[in-house]
């Protein structure tokens, strides 16, 4: 229940006392103001979508879940929300779990009380699709040309998906047994359930005309020249699979010093069953959190054969027998980071969970040296307090200290493995890209994902979507089209009207074309600025929204005493009621959500509801301009910022 303090926080006023007075109640209620301007209905991009690297129509699928936007006949809310979401992202069950959700940081609801739980609703949509076995439609192929996709991770799979939606066949090459890339071999299974990941991958492949060649490394098993002869375009989506070592003397060649990427791959392949007694990980990002959380779950065994030490498994020399897990004991795990806890790049709740699971986190420290024994193994990592000078981390003199370690893991960044592909290396272990995700000076070559610059899974998916569009233009011998300022998957009112069988009639020019506000060949007084503008909270009527706490996913993550051997998911998926309730907190920034404020408060009865037979999302209200006096009350009380007093400007 909201407290009086909460109510004070939610008091939004356009004017202070005494700023204006009216001469009479008649003027105050029925006239209020006059101008030459009348309302126009303006669609803008909400900041959640503007912050989403995949460009999802987040507002759209939230409105579907809450019941504002109605699905077509014989389509359930669950399937319609799935269809809308996957116009941009084919991995809703995965992203709903592991995406750090920049959309929630950008959410305008933060200006009221708390962000909308976008991640949680996305997981609900994704899991519902798995439960109900929803499939993708596969349009007929539009060309006999075929595209090679190098890499079966999020970027490669998303590229295959978006190409297939455009009627283009592809062939995915991957050097592993399974598709999935970092989703399969980088992120632990208690964060990404492999049953759901496999389902979402198979759903893409089942669209047809997507060939898969696993255990095939391009640059070794097949040459680039051979690909260029067999395929009409190539997408490089090889990710960043090589971890950077620590910048300390003797790192390379020290057996028990490994990368976070290699550690997680060994675990996710099932080879690494236990870890060391004392594990130290240097990082601060999501990879480092995964490393220390896995290490706490795996634990250690008191006596271990030298040939079965964890580093031997990580380097690929052996694999653990699952029977070893019976003797597990808790491992001592430490994470060190350059920056304060609040500035770590890892997701906040992941840091919180790691602390709860018994991980020790040391902030504002940096490694300065390895301490080794006579056999060349590291026995400790020497650290020092970190100072940032001229933008660079610098050890503070006299602050050195040692952390004992049996295994040291570096999770400070990743690079691409370009062995056999040296011609594509831009000198930084990555590949260059232009704004269309073409490889410069390499006609027919495109690139997406971490190999451009390591970032988020959702970033790789968004880049693959744009690359697919660019490939379509290339295969059709068309010039690339200038990308919009706000480059996202936007709500399309015309498509919605077509879906609802409300398409405008064909335009037939005739006689005097003035005074056409009643004509049925156009959508009147609607402007779509979504590709140019993101709507800020200052354009909303925040006073409309009451205090409504966020519906949080039920959490049952382990504590320090329960973490050993705990590999279940930490969070439960929403129920239907929870998803509908949380979606209902969306403020629908930039699009009408049918609250009726403009109809209720218009003193001239100029604003009215569109006839139900002709109404749909985006066309719920209209204005009788013979009644409108330009008082702008409708715009003032519009919670979503959908109404501009623009006609006449």
XYZ file of C-alpha atoms in Angstrom:
649
model
C 0.000 0.000 0.000
C 1.300 3.451 -0.861
C 2.431 5.564 2.092
C 1.991 9.307 2.453
C 5.667 9.618 1.551
C 5.034 7.650 -1.651
C 2.113 9.935 -2.473
C 4.356 12.967 -2.109
C 6.818 11.434 -4.563
C 3.999 10.977 -7.070
C 2.745 14.578 -7.005
C 3.313 16.023 -10.480
C 2.135 19.567 -11.165
C 2.414 21.602 -14.316
C 1.835 24.933 -12.497
C 2.687 26.240 -9.034
C 0.079 28.036 -6.911
C -0.434 31.606 -8.002
C 1.088 31.230 -11.454
C -2.252 31.918 -13.170
C -5.820 32.891 -12.341
C -9.030 32.795 -14.379
C -11.648 35.554 -14.565
C -14.619 33.221 -14.355
C -15.578 29.605 -13.914
C -16.951 29.616 -17.470
C -13.523 30.466 -18.848
C -11.841 28.002 -16.529
C -14.019 25.020 -17.407
C -15.285 25.537 -20.934
C -12.713 27.744 -22.689
C -9.471 27.604 -20.680
C -7.429 28.671 -23.711
C -7.686 29.132 -27.441
C -5.126 28.810 -30.217
C -4.867 28.220 -33.921
C -3.443 24.742 -33.226
C -5.368 21.486 -33.045
C -4.320 18.024 -31.860
C -2.321 15.629 -34.007
C -1.647 12.038 -32.960
C 2.108 11.443 -33.027
C 3.811 8.051 -32.699
C 7.283 8.189 -31.130
C 9.735 5.555 -29.946
C 9.638 4.779 -26.200
C 13.020 4.937 -24.432
C 12.888 1.222 -23.566
C 12.956 0.393 -27.270
C 15.456 3.159 -27.940
C 17.761 1.511 -25.376
C 17.284 -2.034 -26.727
C 20.184 -3.127 -28.966
C 17.896 -5.697 -30.624
C 15.386 -2.930 -31.343
C 12.397 -4.879 -30.008
C 8.940 -3.309 -30.084
C 8.822 -3.627 -26.293
C 5.871 -1.307 -25.824
C 3.993 -3.313 -28.451
C 4.337 -6.715 -26.858
C 3.685 -5.301 -23.394
C 0.417 -3.815 -24.687
C -0.508 -7.210 -26.128
C 0.187 -9.019 -22.844
C -1.812 -6.487 -20.815
C -4.740 -6.776 -23.236
C -4.751 -3.285 -24.772
C -3.700 -4.389 -28.261
C -5.943 -7.232 -29.353
C -4.675 -10.219 -31.355
C -6.321 -11.294 -34.599
C -9.126 -13.823 -34.415
C -8.051 -17.329 -33.349
C -4.630 -16.116 -32.130
C -3.932 -16.208 -28.388
C -2.361 -13.361 -26.455
C 0.687 -15.562 -25.871
C 1.242 -16.316 -29.542
C 0.546 -12.765 -30.695
C 3.033 -11.352 -28.164
C 5.549 -13.987 -29.323
C 5.036 -12.983 -32.950
C 5.541 -9.303 -32.167
C 8.628 -9.867 -30.033
C 10.314 -12.195 -32.499
C 10.026 -9.737 -35.343
C 13.373 -8.609 -33.972
C 14.694 -11.227 -31.526
C 14.338 -15.003 -32.015
C 15.615 -15.794 -28.487
C 13.026 -14.401 -26.033
C 13.416 -17.179 -23.461
C 17.185 -16.619 -23.413
C 17.232 -12.824 -23.432
C 14.487 -12.711 -20.799
C 16.925 -14.472 -18.484
C 20.408 -13.136 -19.206
C 20.080 -9.770 -20.921
C 21.294 -6.989 -18.550
C 18.224 -5.053 -19.731
C 19.380 -1.583 -20.771
C 15.697 -1.127 -21.667
C 14.859 -1.084 -17.957
C 17.471 1.589 -17.283
C 15.847 3.745 -19.954
C 12.255 3.064 -18.846
C 10.294 6.284 -18.188
C 8.492 4.535 -15.320
C 11.684 5.115 -13.310
C 10.441 8.716 -12.986
C 7.345 7.449 -11.149
C 8.488 4.670 -8.836
C 10.350 1.821 -10.568
C 11.016 0.431 -14.032
C 8.700 -2.051 -15.737
C 9.972 -5.645 -15.428
C 10.573 -5.955 -19.172
C 13.047 -8.838 -18.787
C 10.581 -10.866 -16.759
C 7.716 -10.393 -19.229
C 10.064 -11.297 -22.093
C 10.952 -14.545 -20.330
C 7.230 -15.208 -19.840
C 6.622 -14.786 -23.584
C 9.604 -16.970 -24.470
C 8.735 -19.737 -22.028
C 5.083 -19.692 -23.127
C 6.265 -20.171 -26.711
C 8.351 -23.180 -25.669
C 5.485 -24.680 -23.661
C 3.004 -24.186 -26.513
C 5.538 -25.128 -29.207
C 4.908 -22.014 -31.303
C 6.589 -22.102 -34.715
C 7.865 -19.490 -37.139
C 6.268 -18.974 -40.513
C 8.686 -19.673 -43.343
C 7.965 -17.574 -46.430
C 8.771 -18.930 -49.873
C 12.325 -18.373 -51.052
C 12.623 -15.213 -53.132
C 15.965 -16.082 -54.687
C 18.123 -19.071 -55.526
C 21.109 -17.306 -54.014
C 22.478 -18.605 -50.724
C 24.421 -17.069 -47.843
C 27.207 -18.640 -45.768
C 27.075 -17.777 -42.069
C 30.286 -18.396 -40.146
C 29.413 -18.983 -36.516
C 26.322 -20.481 -34.904
C 26.093 -18.200 -31.897
C 23.510 -15.477 -31.259
C 24.661 -13.327 -34.181
C 24.893 -16.229 -36.636
C 21.577 -17.787 -35.647
C 19.840 -14.405 -35.720
C 21.304 -13.747 -39.172
C 19.965 -17.093 -40.455
C 16.571 -16.303 -38.926
C 16.234 -12.798 -40.370
C 17.509 -13.908 -43.782
C 14.958 -16.733 -43.839
C 12.176 -14.279 -42.960
C 13.259 -12.362 -46.045
C 13.097 -15.490 -48.202
C 16.851 -16.121 -48.345
C 18.467 -19.511 -47.680
C 21.676 -19.915 -45.692
C 24.242 -22.391 -44.445
C 25.668 -22.097 -40.917
C 29.258 -23.198 -40.271
C 30.364 -23.764 -36.675
C 33.500 -25.343 -35.234
C 31.684 -26.923 -32.261
C 29.455 -29.981 -31.929
C 26.438 -27.825 -31.115
C 25.049 -24.501 -32.233
C 24.598 -21.681 -29.736
C 28.029 -20.107 -29.383
C 28.424 -18.272 -26.090
C 24.864 -19.141 -25.123
C 25.843 -22.826 -25.224
C 29.517 -22.724 -24.230
C 29.848 -19.487 -22.260
C 26.817 -18.947 -20.030
C 26.131 -21.552 -17.310
C 23.078 -23.769 -17.582
C 21.516 -22.489 -14.365
C 21.202 -19.109 -16.120
C 20.245 -20.475 -19.553
C 18.387 -23.816 -19.380
C 19.717 -25.907 -22.233
C 16.277 -27.372 -22.984
C 14.973 -23.883 -23.789
C 18.096 -22.880 -25.706
C 17.938 -26.022 -27.831
C 14.245 -25.389 -28.499
C 14.842 -21.824 -29.664
C 17.737 -22.892 -31.915
C 15.761 -25.787 -33.419
C 12.794 -23.510 -34.063
C 15.013 -21.413 -36.335
C 16.518 -24.375 -38.180
C 13.047 -25.895 -38.628
C 12.068 -22.942 -40.818
C 13.804 -24.908 -43.573
C 16.435 -23.928 -46.140
C 18.906 -23.378 -43.286
C 21.729 -25.879 -43.694
C 24.005 -26.619 -40.720
C 27.635 -27.789 -40.901
C 29.069 -28.291 -37.409
C 32.650 -29.281 -36.482
C 33.814 -27.235 -39.453
C 36.294 -24.415 -38.966
C 36.504 -21.872 -41.765
C 40.134 -21.013 -42.455
C 41.197 -24.555 -41.604
C 38.682 -27.156 -42.826
C 37.340 -24.942 -45.607
C 38.935 -21.899 -47.215
C 37.465 -18.473 -47.727
C 38.025 -18.879 -51.476
C 35.900 -22.035 -51.455
C 33.103 -20.213 -49.623
C 33.179 -17.349 -52.095
C 32.753 -19.825 -54.951
C 29.899 -21.749 -53.289
C 27.906 -18.863 -51.780
C 26.667 -15.482 -52.911
C 27.416 -13.665 -49.654
C 29.188 -14.424 -46.381
C 28.332 -13.324 -42.831
C 31.144 -13.396 -40.286
C 29.637 -14.067 -36.850
C 32.533 -15.879 -35.211
C 32.371 -14.079 -31.868
C 35.284 -13.569 -29.481
C 36.436 -16.871 -28.064
C 39.964 -16.027 -26.909
C 40.362 -14.486 -23.483
C 42.946 -11.830 -22.714
C 45.610 -12.766 -20.191
C 46.537 -10.590 -17.238
C 49.152 -7.913 -18.014
C 51.655 -9.352 -15.532
C 55.034 -10.924 -16.213
C 54.968 -14.671 -16.734
C 51.251 -15.071 -17.354
C 51.698 -16.932 -20.620
C 53.006 -20.411 -19.981
C 51.981 -20.606 -16.333
C 49.809 -23.729 -16.297
C 47.270 -22.715 -13.639
C 46.611 -19.290 -15.177
C 43.656 -19.531 -17.574
C 41.072 -17.348 -19.295
C 37.480 -17.009 -18.174
C 36.253 -18.038 -21.626
C 38.248 -21.293 -21.510
C 37.113 -22.008 -17.924
C 33.430 -21.612 -18.814
C 33.701 -23.638 -22.017
C 35.286 -26.547 -20.140
C 32.474 -26.387 -17.581
C 29.658 -26.074 -20.138
C 30.981 -28.986 -22.202
C 30.753 -31.121 -19.069
C 34.523 -31.712 -18.869
C 35.181 -29.629 -15.728
C 33.464 -31.244 -12.732
C 35.435 -29.727 -9.857
C 37.746 -26.761 -9.505
C 40.607 -25.787 -7.176
C 40.792 -25.113 -3.450
C 41.503 -21.401 -3.875
C 40.228 -19.701 -7.045
C 40.991 -16.077 -7.874
C 39.280 -14.388 -10.810
C 40.222 -10.939 -12.077
C 37.445 -9.082 -13.869
C 34.316 -7.235 -12.889
C 32.043 -8.012 -15.837
C 29.428 -10.694 -16.425
C 31.986 -13.308 -17.531
C 33.883 -12.976 -14.258
C 30.657 -13.319 -12.260
C 29.838 -16.512 -14.162
C 33.337 -17.857 -13.436
C 33.169 -17.306 -9.673
C 29.557 -18.487 -9.419
C 30.425 -21.703 -11.268
C 33.535 -22.189 -9.113
C 31.441 -21.945 -5.947
C 29.003 -24.531 -7.334
C 31.693 -26.964 -8.492
C 33.783 -26.787 -5.342
C 36.982 -28.791 -4.979
C 38.124 -32.203 -3.805
C 40.813 -32.532 -1.175
C 43.102 -34.903 -3.060
C 43.413 -34.798 -6.820
C 45.794 -36.365 -9.291
C 48.137 -33.816 -10.864
C 46.898 -34.828 -14.311
C 43.321 -34.068 -13.260
C 43.921 -30.592 -11.939
C 41.324 -28.141 -13.245
C 43.803 -26.355 -15.517
C 44.563 -29.657 -17.285
C 40.861 -29.932 -18.119
C 40.579 -26.265 -19.128
C 43.545 -26.607 -21.483
C 41.831 -29.616 -23.067
C 44.281 -32.313 -21.981
C 41.746 -34.391 -20.058
C 38.182 -34.439 -18.746
C 36.874 -35.129 -15.266
C 34.830 -38.187 -14.399
C 31.421 -37.195 -13.059
C 32.012 -39.563 -10.132
C 34.454 -37.004 -8.718
C 31.523 -34.795 -7.701
C 30.641 -37.149 -4.848
C 33.644 -35.857 -2.890
C 32.988 -32.161 -3.485
C 33.831 -29.619 -0.808
C 33.434 -25.865 -0.857
C 36.080 -23.833 -2.665
C 37.409 -20.455 -1.562
C 36.592 -18.062 -4.400
C 37.678 -14.440 -4.766
C 36.805 -11.908 -7.452
C 38.891 -8.760 -7.871
C 37.836 -5.661 -9.824
C 39.464 -2.355 -10.764
C 36.414 -0.283 -9.944
C 34.077 0.173 -6.964
C 31.218 -2.311 -6.722
C 28.653 0.191 -8.022
C 30.786 0.775 -11.134
C 31.370 -2.873 -12.025
C 30.056 -3.669 -15.499
C 28.418 -6.904 -14.345
C 24.647 -6.867 -13.905
C 23.772 -5.609 -10.440
C 21.658 -8.596 -9.400
C 24.367 -11.008 -10.588
C 26.902 -9.279 -8.317
C 24.415 -9.453 -5.444
C 23.828 -13.166 -6.053
C 27.562 -13.912 -6.180
C 28.041 -12.236 -2.795
C 25.129 -14.195 -1.348
C 26.700 -17.419 -2.663
C 29.881 -16.795 -0.679
C 32.149 -15.148 -3.256
C 34.588 -12.603 -1.817
C 34.752 -9.473 -3.969
C 37.686 -7.073 -3.651
C 37.125 -3.742 -5.382
C 39.510 -1.005 -6.508
C 42.489 -3.349 -6.704
C 44.655 -4.510 -9.613
C 47.093 -7.376 -10.268
C 50.784 -6.456 -10.347
C 52.634 -9.800 -10.312
C 52.416 -13.573 -10.122
C 53.957 -15.431 -7.211
C 55.277 -18.848 -8.387
C 56.806 -21.937 -6.801
C 59.880 -23.810 -7.991
C 57.767 -25.802 -10.464
C 56.543 -22.669 -12.238
C 53.000 -22.893 -10.862
C 51.325 -19.792 -9.520
C 50.751 -19.922 -5.771
C 49.413 -16.397 -5.327
C 48.427 -13.264 -7.189
C 50.047 -10.064 -5.994
C 47.604 -7.186 -5.914
C 47.738 -3.468 -5.136
C 45.244 -0.731 -4.491
C 44.238 0.862 -7.789
C 44.257 4.565 -8.591
C 42.994 5.980 -11.863
C 45.502 8.491 -13.219
C 44.995 10.137 -16.605
C 42.288 7.568 -17.280
C 44.604 4.608 -16.672
C 44.658 2.225 -13.686
C 47.851 2.660 -11.665
C 48.992 0.663 -8.597
C 49.320 2.758 -5.435
C 52.779 2.464 -3.954
C 53.143 0.497 -0.741
C 49.740 -1.185 -0.966
C 50.772 -4.573 -2.358
C 49.316 -7.751 -0.884
C 49.111 -11.399 -1.974
C 46.016 -13.558 -2.498
C 46.801 -17.259 -2.284
C 45.578 -19.120 -5.341
C 45.570 -22.608 -6.847
C 43.823 -21.398 -10.004
C 43.913 -17.862 -11.415
C 41.337 -16.863 -14.023
C 41.544 -13.760 -16.198
C 38.178 -12.358 -17.283
C 39.281 -8.905 -18.397
C 38.244 -9.016 -22.029
C 38.049 -11.152 -25.125
C 39.293 -11.167 -28.693
C 38.577 -13.029 -31.883
C 40.281 -16.234 -32.971
C 41.332 -15.281 -36.502
C 43.775 -18.124 -37.171
C 43.528 -18.809 -40.887
C 41.572 -15.564 -41.363
C 44.417 -13.116 -40.862
C 43.386 -11.020 -43.875
C 40.280 -9.952 -41.939
C 42.155 -8.932 -38.771
C 41.972 -5.167 -38.218
C 45.058 -5.282 -36.006
C 43.092 -5.579 -32.775
C 41.996 -9.184 -33.159
C 38.614 -8.007 -34.471
C 36.917 -7.264 -37.817
C 35.923 -3.885 -39.195
C 32.364 -3.016 -40.179
C 30.541 -0.106 -41.769
C 27.081 1.139 -40.728
C 25.424 -1.532 -42.885
C 27.550 -4.287 -41.302
C 29.496 -4.790 -44.495
C 33.204 -5.630 -44.251
C 34.954 -2.613 -45.838
C 36.589 -3.324 -49.204
C 35.208 -6.865 -49.209
C 32.118 -6.932 -51.437
C 29.702 -9.662 -50.388
C 31.210 -10.001 -46.915
C 29.172 -8.944 -43.881
C 29.850 -9.102 -40.154
C 27.871 -9.072 -36.888
C 28.359 -9.717 -33.201
C 31.298 -9.652 -30.816
C 33.905 -9.925 -33.563
C 33.160 -6.257 -34.319
C 33.382 -5.254 -30.650
C 32.570 -7.489 -27.676
C 29.255 -6.397 -26.221
C 25.879 -7.929 -25.284
C 24.063 -10.921 -26.785
C 21.192 -8.602 -27.675
C 23.643 -6.328 -29.517
C 24.761 -9.225 -31.696
C 21.124 -10.048 -32.505
C 20.360 -6.438 -33.475
C 23.412 -6.225 -35.705
C 22.480 -9.478 -37.435
C 19.030 -8.099 -38.227
C 20.494 -5.045 -39.969
C 23.112 -7.201 -41.719
C 20.316 -9.420 -43.104
C 18.586 -6.382 -44.590
C 21.879 -5.204 -46.085
C 22.477 -8.659 -47.581
C 19.049 -8.597 -49.209
C 19.896 -5.283 -50.899
C 23.276 -6.673 -51.971
C 21.821 -9.860 -53.468
C 19.261 -7.760 -55.363
C 21.994 -5.460 -56.696
C 20.386 -2.525 -54.868
C 22.092 0.374 -53.143
C 22.053 0.292 -49.369
C 19.286 2.408 -47.851
C 20.227 5.104 -45.339
C 19.589 3.832 -41.837
C 17.087 5.835 -39.738
C 18.182 7.911 -36.763
C 16.255 5.614 -34.403
C 17.073 2.261 -36.033
C 14.583 -0.140 -34.418
C 11.694 -2.490 -35.284
C 8.858 0.034 -35.043
C 5.108 -0.359 -34.711
C 3.568 0.050 -38.170
C 0.068 1.552 -38.108
C -0.630 0.696 -41.742
C 0.284 -2.951 -41.119
C -2.001 -2.949 -38.077
C -4.867 -1.515 -40.137
C -4.273 -4.153 -42.807
C -4.295 -6.892 -40.156
C -7.618 -5.569 -38.829
C -9.101 -5.352 -42.357
C -9.210 -1.563 -42.063
C -6.851 -0.716 -44.911
C -7.312 2.723 -46.491
C -9.080 2.551 -49.849
C -7.201 3.206 -53.087
C -6.610 6.895 -53.752
C -8.518 8.224 -56.764
C -7.589 11.892 -57.475
C -10.605 13.913 -58.497
C -11.796 17.533 -58.606
C -11.190 19.830 -55.664
C -9.118 17.889 -53.125
C -9.521 20.364 -50.259
C -11.393 19.377 -47.116
C -10.510 15.671 -47.180
C -10.587 14.919 -43.443
C -13.418 12.436 -43.971
C -11.813 10.655 -46.927
C -11.058 6.953 -46.463
C -7.917 6.802 -48.594
C -5.593 8.202 -45.890
C -4.882 8.018 -42.172
C -5.661 11.565 -41.085
C -3.885 13.694 -38.483
C -1.436 10.920 -37.595
C 2.294 11.395 -37.797
C 4.909 8.696 -37.356
C 8.109 10.151 -35.915
C 9.305 6.880 -34.369
C 12.295 6.611 -36.692
C 13.449 10.112 -35.690
C 12.402 10.701 -32.061
C 12.508 8.992 -28.662
C 9.931 10.397 -26.266
C 11.303 11.621 -22.900
C 9.405 11.516 -19.608
C 8.959 15.292 -19.760
C 6.437 14.812 -22.588
C 4.199 12.544 -20.486
C 1.435 13.414 -18.012
C 2.978 11.502 -15.104
C 0.209 12.577 -12.735
C -2.005 9.936 -14.357
C -0.001 7.047 -12.890
C -0.542 5.855 -9.336
C 2.051 4.169 -7.172
C 2.252 0.543 -8.361
C 5.080 -1.674 -7.065
C 6.919 -3.805 -9.602
C 5.948 -7.487 -9.700
C 9.225 -9.281 -9.117
C 10.052 -12.796 -10.243
C 10.160 -15.275 -7.384
C 13.775 -15.888 -6.462
C 15.279 -18.948 -4.816
C 18.990 -18.564 -5.417
C 21.257 -20.483 -3.038
C 23.117 -18.989 -0.106
C 26.736 -19.722 0.723
C 25.809 -22.945 2.550
C 23.594 -24.334 -0.244
C 25.537 -23.288 -3.340
C 27.753 -26.374 -3.634
C 26.234 -28.578 -6.344
C 23.297 -26.177 -6.851
C 22.593 -25.925 -10.595
C 18.897 -25.035 -10.638
C 17.579 -21.755 -12.014
C 17.491 -18.831 -9.597
C 14.248 -17.246 -10.815
C 10.745 -18.524 -11.562
C 8.891 -17.456 -14.664
C 5.826 -15.246 -14.227
C 2.394 -16.785 -14.113
C -0.161 -15.406 -16.589
C -1.647 -13.135 -13.932
C 1.762 -11.815 -12.883
C 2.758 -11.101 -16.490
C -0.503 -9.263 -17.224
C -0.177 -7.268 -14.007
C 3.412 -6.218 -14.675
C 2.759 -5.414 -18.341
C -0.050 -3.201 -17.068
C 2.541 -0.925 -15.459
C 3.837 0.066 -18.913
C 3.076 3.752 -19.563
C 2.899 3.171 -23.345
C 5.192 6.112 -24.012
C 4.541 7.564 -27.463
C 1.397 5.549 -28.247
C -2.248 5.795 -27.122
C -3.206 3.205 -24.527
C -6.913 4.017 -24.545
C -7.235 5.728 -21.143
C -10.010 8.124 -22.349
C -8.460 11.181 -20.633
C -8.623 13.268 -23.800
C -12.268 12.316 -24.377
C -13.268 12.979 -20.769
C -11.487 16.303 -20.323
C -12.186 17.949 -23.688
C -14.571 20.844 -22.779
C -15.803 21.142 -26.373
C -16.591 17.431 -26.892
C -14.266 17.669 -29.873
C -12.296 14.526 -29.055
C -14.238 11.306 -29.499
C -13.708 7.562 -29.600
C -13.419 6.081 -33.067
C -16.290 3.746 -33.927
C -15.424 0.270 -32.638
C -15.755 -1.209 -36.111
C -12.999 1.134 -37.328
C -10.856 1.301 -34.195
C -7.474 -0.287 -33.642
C -4.213 0.409 -31.805
C -3.112 3.926 -32.727
C -6.595 4.902 -33.973
C -8.664 4.758 -30.786
C -9.570 8.468 -30.673
C -10.019 11.218 -33.243
C -10.880 14.924 -33.232
C -13.818 16.814 -34.684
C -11.966 19.894 -35.899
C -15.186 21.837 -36.374
C -15.512 21.820 -32.564
C -11.850 22.113 -31.519
C -10.792 25.586 -30.270
C -7.129 24.666 -29.696
C -7.265 24.709 -25.891
C -4.606 21.948 -25.639
C -6.250 20.278 -22.615
C -6.205 16.927 -24.429
C -2.444 17.206 -24.917
C -1.933 18.269 -21.299
C -3.773 15.247 -19.873
C -2.423 12.642 -22.325
C -0.377 10.261 -20.133
C 1.584 8.807 -23.047
C 2.568 11.984 -24.892
C 0.693 10.807 -27.993
C -1.063 14.141 -28.630
C 0.741 17.200 -30.001
C -0.874 20.563 -30.615
C 0.710 20.599 -34.029
C -1.954 21.096 -36.678
C -1.619 24.684 -37.842
C 2.135 24.874 -37.305
